[in-house]
Amino acid sequence: MLHRVATWGAISDVRPLIEKTHDINARGGVDNTTALHHAAKNRKCDKEMIELFLLHGATVETEDSEGMESVDYAVQEKNFETAEELLKHRTDGFDCSLLHFYIKKNDLKVVKEVYENDKTSVNVVAKCGKTALEVAAQYGTLEMCLFVYNFSDVTQRASTILHYAVLNEINPSRVIEFFFSLYPNIDVRNPSYETPLHIALKVEKLVAVEELLKRGASLKDDWNAFLFCVKENKLKSAKFMHEKDPSLINQSDDAGKKALQLAALHADLEMCKWLVSLKVVVDATDRDERTVLHFVALRRSPDVELVRYFAPLVANIDQADAFHLSPLHYAIRNGSYATAKELIDQGANLRAKISLRIPLHYFISQKMHDAAKFVYENDHQQLDMTDGSMSMTCLHYAALTADVRMCKWLVELGCDVNPRMPNKATVLHYATRNRNHAKEIIEYFLQSFDLNVDVPDENNQTALHFALRNENLEVAELLLSHGANIKMTRGKLNLLHLCILHDKLNSAKFVHKKDRELIKALEFNGKTALHLAAQYAGVDVCKWLVDEGVKVSEVDAYANRTALHFVFHRKVECRDLVKFFGTTGMDFAAKDKHGFSALAHALKFGKFDMAEELLSLDVDLRSKINHYDNALQFCVAMKNMAAVNFLCKKDENLINESGANKRTALHIAAGNADVSMCRWLVNRGADVHALDQMYNNVLHYFAHRDQDNSVADHQRRDLVTFFKSKHVKLDQFNHEGKTPLHVALQLKDTSVAKYLIESGANLLLKCEGENYLLYCVQMGNLESSKLVHQMAPDLIKGCNEKGLNALHIAAQGGSLEMVKWLVGEGMKVDQVNEVDHYNVLHYATLNKKEAERLVRYFVAQRGPLNGKTDLGETPLHLALRNKKYAIAQMMVDLGADVDAKIGTENNMIHICVMDDNLEGARIVHKANPQLINQLATEKRNALHLAALYGSLEMCHWLYEMGVDPHAKASENRSILDFCGDQSEKKKFFLSLGVKKEKSLVSFLRKSFRMKKKK
């Protein structure tokens, strides 16, 4: 009954019968049809009726005895709408239109009828994602393809047609040939980046593969066809491709994986064995140094058979990749515990370290509970081990990176909650740095164990420090509630300072709310909180501190710097900070103890953006910085080309400006021997001929540069050459009468001196009457002397204005090496000064450092040891007079004549007595005791001279040496006549029995005095 009514009745007629039917799919009639087949022919069948049938269990795909479905019955009756509706409820997954459905069934007659009913359907992309032409290419005959192609929009998705053609089961060769003639790009890619060849290989359609290869399909593009087969685990296709091109097996994919590695990751044991049989390198690694076992461990589904197969084949089962992970580590991390267990059974080392960490530490740090448990279950001892770098325990790692569950598990296993690392950090220190679970972990530890929250680490930081640095205020509050000390300091850095150093405004406000005294403290270098904020924090922190009353004008205790100075010590520029301080009334011209202003700091540290902001606030470029007259000079001195360039763009007039000393930027650059800076300045108009207040030119500055300023030899030559090319005077005299060459020679810079000479410096010029050689000898500069002598040999013959030649000068103030060199160059040791007849030994006695060595050398060279000056003095006389007793004794020992007299009567004893030189007198007396009783001028003996010139001590010594105190000098003068008003001497001589006898001379003197008084 239901079958008949379903053929012609309305839904109202059908519903009662359906509800009474026990089997909606019961078949009947000759054709073995169901009620739905009959309903499909019913013109009154609509969506509602179909849904009624389906609701009661009718099946759209049920076929009659000839294999026809209800959809076919609807199409026979031209009931296309019913057919479309029925098609929607098919369960085979081919969700498509009616046209696509019959193309797939390869029923050309019905396709034509459906097309005639709706000609637009041929260009519709069905819900299954395919066009009609793509379905025809995959399922149809060539005739079907031709029909659909003739009525299709041929531009629509043409790039994918060949991908479907290779799947054709009926006649792939002809279908491929047809579509290739239309779309000859054989290597076209689909959205999955696969070519038609890849599709054919994937389904192992080798006929299609052969057809594609005939038409030029590429085997060696950037997606190797052989490797594709291996990855898809298509052994048949892989063997086919290997026969076509054996070289493909040696290539790698874009990640560097070889064929065997891809097989280990994606294929089965059979594929792997086949590849090994082809002699591929089992121990080959990919770009990340992963072995075949690494890829076995990475498989989605564990395969212990592959582990058993490859383990005996590899050289090192524990070989680590570029990330220090072994195959066992991969397996554990991948959750492939069966694979991991098999690797262990095959000899893999469970204690192999991962970047210095044992596996248990590593998997705890990766928050991998199951992996950590696996490691522990297979190696209990790792629980008590520490890492090699920081001695962290399992619990430290858990507190730092994991969660409460991990921590509790470790504690339950027996981990100590109180271990101290070498850096003295506790589990609380590490827990505060946990990004996700800090509060819960700390809460667990503090509630479960008696822990000291104020224990410091090696940097004197507590857990509270770490919490504030991470701006975890909940944790900070928790620690304070358990007794953490808010006044804890690190050196002189309190908690507020710490928050500012790390630019943590919220933490700073939190600390300040807890203790308002901390904001007033200074850190260990005498900086205020605002100084620290200016250097390390942002505008918000600085504004907050100023709002809280910190003075912007306050300077640090170390260098008198303001907050603005410290702004320019930042690693990263912050122009807004300069703007902010500009609103506070701060003195932008204030200088630190080195004379550096805020602008100086900005330029020194290359903070040009902030310097720009300073200039916009009218900071003066011409304000002195230290002893430099303007900002440009300062930057030139610092060799800061970037800063110099910045300033010259602001004001090029700075280049030639100078202060009272008339020193310019170019002078300073020359003093630094900065070739590139000098060129740059000159090219921008610097006056290369400018003289400073002391008449020094740029070459004076260059020659007088800081000797610690090491400059390559070629740079020095280049600078001299450069200045010469600009016609700078090589022989410019400064106010001391020195040329640049004098300065270079004085500073022993022979390379610069040589360049100056080679560039044309006049070697005949003199400084204070001395030629260049004498000047060098006077300075004691042997190398400079040698250079000048090499360049001008005749200068060695010259003398200065006092008659001293080079050897005289060297003897008087130079070294033995200098003297020997001069003698070696031909100078005579017997040549005397034509002005006063001093010889080298006279001068040697005056040498403060080398007198002894020089005297011995000159005597050995037959120098005139007893030669006399125009005053009659020998070198021994000079030695005694200058109280150089060691030299005098040495001269005596070397044969100096102690009998030599000045004039005809005054011997050396007399001279020593007149100089009150007791030690000298003793040396002479020891050499010749006869001299002491000889008479000097006016028949005076030595004691007479002592009474007149010497000390009481001298008188005592002479008397002890036998000099007669009773002897009379000329004109019958007694010794008392020579004492004058020296009462102590008179007493001494009277005690010796000398009588008060008035000599004629005494009488005359007394008479003269009396007459003068009248």
PDB file of C-alpha atoms in Angstrom, residues 237-420:
ATOM      1  CA  SER A 237      55.912   3.853  -6.466  1.00  0.00           C
ATOM      2  CA  ALA A 238      59.266   4.288  -4.726  1.00  0.00           C
ATOM      3  CA  LYS A 239      60.726   1.263  -6.494  1.00  0.00           C
ATOM      4  CA  PHE A 240      59.348   2.504  -9.806  1.00  0.00           C
ATOM      5  CA  MET A 241      60.926   5.937  -9.336  1.00  0.00           C
ATOM      6  CA  HIS A 242      64.239   4.432  -8.225  1.00  0.00           C
ATOM      7  CA  GLU A 243      64.378   2.449 -11.466  1.00  0.00           C
ATOM      8  CA  LYS A 244      63.708   5.665 -13.401  1.00  0.00           C
ATOM      9  CA  ASP A 245      66.401   7.691 -11.640  1.00  0.00           C
ATOM     10  CA  PRO A 246      68.658   6.026  -9.012  1.00  0.00           C
ATOM     11  CA  SER A 247      70.259   9.380  -8.118  1.00  0.00           C
ATOM     12  CA  LEU A 248      67.048  10.578  -6.459  1.00  0.00           C
ATOM     13  CA  ILE A 249      67.739   8.402  -3.438  1.00  0.00           C
ATOM     14  CA  ASN A 250      70.749  10.520  -2.475  1.00  0.00           C
ATOM     15  CA  GLN A 251      68.892  13.821  -2.388  1.00  0.00           C
ATOM     16  CA  SER A 252      67.416  15.534   0.690  1.00  0.00           C
ATOM     17  CA  ASP A 253      64.175  17.354   1.270  1.00  0.00           C
ATOM     18  CA  ASP A 254      64.024  21.069   2.082  1.00  0.00           C
ATOM     19  CA  ALA A 255      64.697  20.307   5.775  1.00  0.00           C
ATOM     20  CA  GLY A 256      67.761  18.237   4.973  1.00  0.00           C
ATOM     21  CA  LYS A 257      66.138  14.847   5.635  1.00  0.00           C
ATOM     22  CA  LYS A 258      67.395  11.881   3.650  1.00  0.00           C
ATOM     23  CA  ALA A 259      65.232   9.062   2.271  1.00  0.00           C
ATOM     24  CA  LEU A 260      65.897   6.691   5.172  1.00  0.00           C
ATOM     25  CA  GLN A 261      65.081   9.387   7.719  1.00  0.00           C
ATOM     26  CA  LEU A 262      61.780  10.093   5.982  1.00  0.00           C
ATOM     27  CA  ALA A 263      61.021   6.385   5.960  1.00  0.00           C
ATOM     28  CA  ALA A 264      61.789   6.135   9.673  1.00  0.00           C
ATOM     29  CA  LEU A 265      59.377   8.998  10.316  1.00  0.00           C
ATOM     30  CA  HIS A 266      56.540   8.121   7.932  1.00  0.00           C
ATOM     31  CA  ALA A 267      56.907   4.661   6.377  1.00  0.00           C
ATOM     32  CA  ASP A 268      56.906   1.071   7.583  1.00  0.00           C
ATOM     33  CA  LEU A 269      59.588  -1.488   8.271  1.00  0.00           C
ATOM     34  CA  GLU A 270      59.380  -2.918   4.757  1.00  0.00           C
ATOM     35  CA  MET A 271      60.220   0.460   3.215  1.00  0.00           C
ATOM     36  CA  CYS A 272      63.119   0.956   5.627  1.00  0.00           C
ATOM     37  CA  LYS A 273      64.577  -2.478   4.927  1.00  0.00           C
ATOM     38  CA  TRP A 274      64.350  -1.890   1.177  1.00  0.00           C
ATOM     39  CA  LEU A 275      66.226   1.422   1.495  1.00  0.00           C
ATOM     40  CA  VAL A 276      68.923  -0.160   3.664  1.00  0.00           C
ATOM     41  CA  SER A 277      69.281  -2.892   1.044  1.00  0.00           C
ATOM     42  CA  LEU A 278      70.130  -0.129  -1.441  1.00  0.00           C
ATOM     43  CA  LYS A 279      73.157   0.780   0.704  1.00  0.00           C
ATOM     44  CA  VAL A 280      71.926   4.162   1.924  1.00  0.00           C
ATOM     45  CA  VAL A 281      74.008   5.606   4.786  1.00  0.00           C
ATOM     46  CA  VAL A 282      72.256   4.602   7.983  1.00  0.00           C
ATOM     47  CA  ASP A 283      74.212   7.103  10.134  1.00  0.00           C
ATOM     48  CA  ALA A 284      73.491  10.100   7.907  1.00  0.00           C
ATOM     49  CA  THR A 285      72.023  13.134   9.691  1.00  0.00           C
ATOM     50  CA  ASP A 286      69.760  15.945   8.619  1.00  0.00           C
ATOM     51  CA  ARG A 287      70.351  19.689   8.912  1.00  0.00           C
ATOM     52  CA  ASP A 288      69.747  19.533  12.676  1.00  0.00           C
ATOM     53  CA  GLU A 289      72.077  16.547  13.071  1.00  0.00           C
ATOM     54  CA  ARG A 290      69.206  14.117  13.717  1.00  0.00           C
ATOM     55  CA  THR A 291      69.787  10.434  13.053  1.00  0.00           C
ATOM     56  CA  VAL A 292      67.370   7.809  11.758  1.00  0.00           C
ATOM     57  CA  LEU A 293      66.500   6.855  15.342  1.00  0.00           C
ATOM     58  CA  HIS A 294      65.490  10.437  16.124  1.00  0.00           C
ATOM     59  CA  PHE A 295      62.866  10.129  13.407  1.00  0.00           C
ATOM     60  CA  VAL A 296      61.679   6.766  14.651  1.00  0.00           C
ATOM     61  CA  ALA A 297      61.122   8.450  18.010  1.00  0.00           C
ATOM     62  CA  LEU A 298      59.174  11.248  16.321  1.00  0.00           C
ATOM     63  CA  ARG A 299      56.592   8.950  14.718  1.00  0.00           C
ATOM     64  CA  ARG A 300      52.970   9.642  15.603  1.00  0.00           C
ATOM     65  CA  SER A 301      52.439   5.997  16.424  1.00  0.00           C
ATOM     66  CA  PRO A 302      55.258   4.148  18.233  1.00  0.00           C
ATOM     67  CA  ASP A 303      56.903   1.357  16.255  1.00  0.00           C
ATOM     68  CA  VAL A 304      59.194  -0.737  18.410  1.00  0.00           C
ATOM     69  CA  GLU A 305      60.007  -3.001  15.460  1.00  0.00           C
ATOM     70  CA  LEU A 306      61.772  -0.081  13.797  1.00  0.00           C
ATOM     71  CA  VAL A 307      63.761   0.558  16.986  1.00  0.00           C
ATOM     72  CA  ARG A 308      64.815  -3.087  17.103  1.00  0.00           C
ATOM     73  CA  TYR A 309      65.763  -2.968  13.435  1.00  0.00           C
ATOM     74  CA  PHE A 310      67.799   0.256  13.485  1.00  0.00           C
ATOM     75  CA  ALA A 311      69.437   0.036  16.941  1.00  0.00           C
ATOM     76  CA  PRO A 312      72.064  -2.529  15.860  1.00  0.00           C
ATOM     77  CA  LEU A 313      72.728  -0.618  12.629  1.00  0.00           C
ATOM     78  CA  VAL A 314      73.574   2.830  14.028  1.00  0.00           C
ATOM     79  CA  ALA A 315      77.046   3.720  15.294  1.00  0.00           C
ATOM     80  CA  ASN A 316      75.824   5.520  18.416  1.00  0.00           C
ATOM     81  CA  ILE A 317      72.351   4.966  19.784  1.00  0.00           C
ATOM     82  CA  ASP A 318      72.777   8.074  22.010  1.00  0.00           C
ATOM     83  CA  GLN A 319      73.985  10.452  19.312  1.00  0.00           C
ATOM     84  CA  ALA A 320      72.607  13.925  20.108  1.00  0.00           C
ATOM     85  CA  ASP A 321      71.245  16.382  17.575  1.00  0.00           C
ATOM     86  CA  ALA A 322      72.082  20.072  17.314  1.00  0.00           C
ATOM     87  CA  PHE A 323      69.824  20.725  20.299  1.00  0.00           C
ATOM     88  CA  HIS A 324      71.623  18.141  22.490  1.00  0.00           C
ATOM     89  CA  LEU A 325      68.686  15.705  22.324  1.00  0.00           C
ATOM     90  CA  SER A 326      69.198  11.980  21.771  1.00  0.00           C
ATOM     91  CA  PRO A 327      66.620   9.639  20.156  1.00  0.00           C
ATOM     92  CA  LEU A 328      65.601   8.562  23.663  1.00  0.00           C
ATOM     93  CA  HIS A 329      64.930  12.172  24.615  1.00  0.00           C
ATOM     94  CA  TYR A 330      62.800  12.576  21.484  1.00  0.00           C
ATOM     95  CA  ALA A 331      60.760   9.503  22.286  1.00  0.00           C
ATOM     96  CA  ILE A 332      60.104  10.613  25.869  1.00  0.00           C
ATOM     97  CA  ARG A 333      59.262  14.160  24.804  1.00  0.00           C
ATOM     98  CA  ASN A 334      56.966  12.810  22.097  1.00  0.00           C
ATOM     99  CA  GLY A 335      55.128  10.634  24.601  1.00  0.00           C
ATOM    100  CA  SER A 336      56.221   7.525  22.718  1.00  0.00           C
ATOM    101  CA  TYR A 337      57.016   5.594  25.868  1.00  0.00           C
ATOM    102  CA  ALA A 338      56.960   2.184  24.164  1.00  0.00           C
ATOM    103  CA  THR A 339      59.629   3.468  21.803  1.00  0.00           C
ATOM    104  CA  ALA A 340      61.552   4.972  24.724  1.00  0.00           C
ATOM    105  CA  LYS A 341      61.399   1.727  26.663  1.00  0.00           C
ATOM    106  CA  GLU A 342      62.647  -0.229  23.676  1.00  0.00           C
ATOM    107  CA  LEU A 343      65.523   2.256  23.187  1.00  0.00           C
ATOM    108  CA  ILE A 344      66.519   1.742  26.828  1.00  0.00           C
ATOM    109  CA  ASP A 345      66.372  -2.025  26.323  1.00  0.00           C
ATOM    110  CA  GLN A 346      68.601  -1.586  23.283  1.00  0.00           C
ATOM    111  CA  GLY A 347      71.207   0.245  25.400  1.00  0.00           C
ATOM    112  CA  ALA A 348      70.223   3.928  25.207  1.00  0.00           C
ATOM    113  CA  ASN A 349      71.573   5.995  28.128  1.00  0.00           C
ATOM    114  CA  LEU A 350      68.743   7.516  30.165  1.00  0.00           C
ATOM    115  CA  ARG A 351      71.249   9.812  31.897  1.00  0.00           C
ATOM    116  CA  ALA A 352      72.585  11.401  28.740  1.00  0.00           C
ATOM    117  CA  LYS A 353      72.462  15.145  29.427  1.00  0.00           C
ATOM    118  CA  ILE A 354      70.478  17.724  27.515  1.00  0.00           C
ATOM    119  CA  SER A 355      72.449  20.995  27.506  1.00  0.00           C
ATOM    120  CA  LEU A 356      74.160  20.083  30.803  1.00  0.00           C
ATOM    121  CA  ARG A 357      70.871  18.952  32.362  1.00  0.00           C
ATOM    122  CA  ILE A 358      69.922  15.407  33.197  1.00  0.00           C
ATOM    123  CA  PRO A 359      66.653  14.255  31.563  1.00  0.00           C
ATOM    124  CA  LEU A 360      64.590  14.504  34.745  1.00  0.00           C
ATOM    125  CA  HIS A 361      65.562  18.158  35.173  1.00  0.00           C
ATOM    126  CA  TYR A 362      64.923  18.839  31.514  1.00  0.00           C
ATOM    127  CA  PHE A 363      61.419  17.367  31.407  1.00  0.00           C
ATOM    128  CA  ILE A 364      60.495  19.062  34.684  1.00  0.00           C
ATOM    129  CA  SER A 365      61.627  22.381  33.206  1.00  0.00           C
ATOM    130  CA  GLN A 366      59.482  21.646  30.130  1.00  0.00           C
ATOM    131  CA  LYS A 367      56.456  21.032  32.411  1.00  0.00           C
ATOM    132  CA  MET A 368      56.080  17.522  31.006  1.00  0.00           C
ATOM    133  CA  HIS A 369      54.644  15.544  33.947  1.00  0.00           C
ATOM    134  CA  ASP A 370      54.288  12.201  32.205  1.00  0.00           C
ATOM    135  CA  ALA A 371      57.775  12.436  30.692  1.00  0.00           C
ATOM    136  CA  ALA A 372      59.263  13.274  34.098  1.00  0.00           C
ATOM    137  CA  LYS A 373      57.435  10.334  35.682  1.00  0.00           C
ATOM    138  CA  PHE A 374      58.703   7.991  32.971  1.00  0.00           C
ATOM    139  CA  VAL A 375      62.295   9.059  33.627  1.00  0.00           C
ATOM    140  CA  TYR A 376      61.896   8.680  37.389  1.00  0.00           C
ATOM    141  CA  GLU A 377      60.254   5.263  37.076  1.00  0.00           C
ATOM    142  CA  ASN A 378      63.182   4.062  34.988  1.00  0.00           C
ATOM    143  CA  ASP A 379      65.927   5.786  36.999  1.00  0.00           C
ATOM    144  CA  HIS A 380      65.115   6.716  40.626  1.00  0.00           C
ATOM    145  CA  GLN A 381      68.584   8.095  41.282  1.00  0.00           C
ATOM    146  CA  GLN A 382      68.044  11.120  39.039  1.00  0.00           C
ATOM    147  CA  LEU A 383      65.770  12.521  41.742  1.00  0.00           C
ATOM    148  CA  ASP A 384      68.782  13.246  43.972  1.00  0.00           C
ATOM    149  CA  MET A 385      71.094  14.527  41.262  1.00  0.00           C
ATOM    150  CA  THR A 386      71.953  18.182  40.613  1.00  0.00           C
ATOM    151  CA  ASP A 387      72.897  19.779  37.322  1.00  0.00           C
ATOM    152  CA  GLY A 388      76.513  20.569  36.567  1.00  0.00           C
ATOM    153  CA  SER A 389      76.235  24.271  35.926  1.00  0.00           C
ATOM    154  CA  MET A 390      74.285  25.706  38.863  1.00  0.00           C
ATOM    155  CA  SER A 391      73.713  22.652  41.091  1.00  0.00           C
ATOM    156  CA  MET A 392      69.942  23.029  40.750  1.00  0.00           C
ATOM    157  CA  THR A 393      67.807  20.193  42.075  1.00  0.00           C
ATOM    158  CA  CYS A 394      64.610  18.775  40.612  1.00  0.00           C
ATOM    159  CA  LEU A 395      62.585  20.897  43.003  1.00  0.00           C
ATOM    160  CA  HIS A 396      64.380  24.078  41.906  1.00  0.00           C
ATOM    161  CA  TYR A 397      63.462  23.371  38.294  1.00  0.00           C
ATOM    162  CA  ALA A 398      59.883  22.601  39.237  1.00  0.00           C
ATOM    163  CA  ALA A 399      59.558  25.805  41.283  1.00  0.00           C
ATOM    164  CA  LEU A 400      60.997  27.813  38.411  1.00  0.00           C
ATOM    165  CA  THR A 401      59.068  26.414  35.451  1.00  0.00           C
ATOM    166  CA  ALA A 402      56.422  23.875  36.420  1.00  0.00           C
ATOM    167  CA  ASP A 403      53.314  23.935  38.645  1.00  0.00           C
ATOM    168  CA  VAL A 404      52.152  22.929  42.129  1.00  0.00           C
ATOM    169  CA  ARG A 405      51.299  19.443  40.949  1.00  0.00           C
ATOM    170  CA  MET A 406      54.899  18.859  39.847  1.00  0.00           C
ATOM    171  CA  CYS A 407      56.264  20.337  43.076  1.00  0.00           C
ATOM    172  CA  LYS A 408      53.992  18.196  45.256  1.00  0.00           C
ATOM    173  CA  TRP A 409      54.913  15.083  43.296  1.00  0.00           C
ATOM    174  CA  LEU A 410      58.626  15.758  43.831  1.00  0.00           C
ATOM    175  CA  VAL A 411      58.147  16.476  47.528  1.00  0.00           C
ATOM    176  CA  GLU A 412      56.169  13.258  47.887  1.00  0.00           C
ATOM    177  CA  LEU A 413      59.078  11.441  46.274  1.00  0.00           C
ATOM    178  CA  GLY A 414      61.363  12.867  48.968  1.00  0.00           C
ATOM    179  CA  CYS A 415      62.908  16.032  47.464  1.00  0.00           C
ATOM    180  CA  ASP A 416      64.402  18.379  50.082  1.00  0.00           C
ATOM    181  CA  VAL A 417      62.661  21.779  50.147  1.00  0.00           C
ATOM    182  CA  ASN A 418      65.661  23.423  51.872  1.00  0.00           C
ATOM    183  CA  PRO A 419      68.604  22.707  49.533  1.00  0.00           C
ATOM    184  CA  ARG A 420      70.871  25.727  48.969  1.00  0.00           C
TER     185      ARG A 420
END
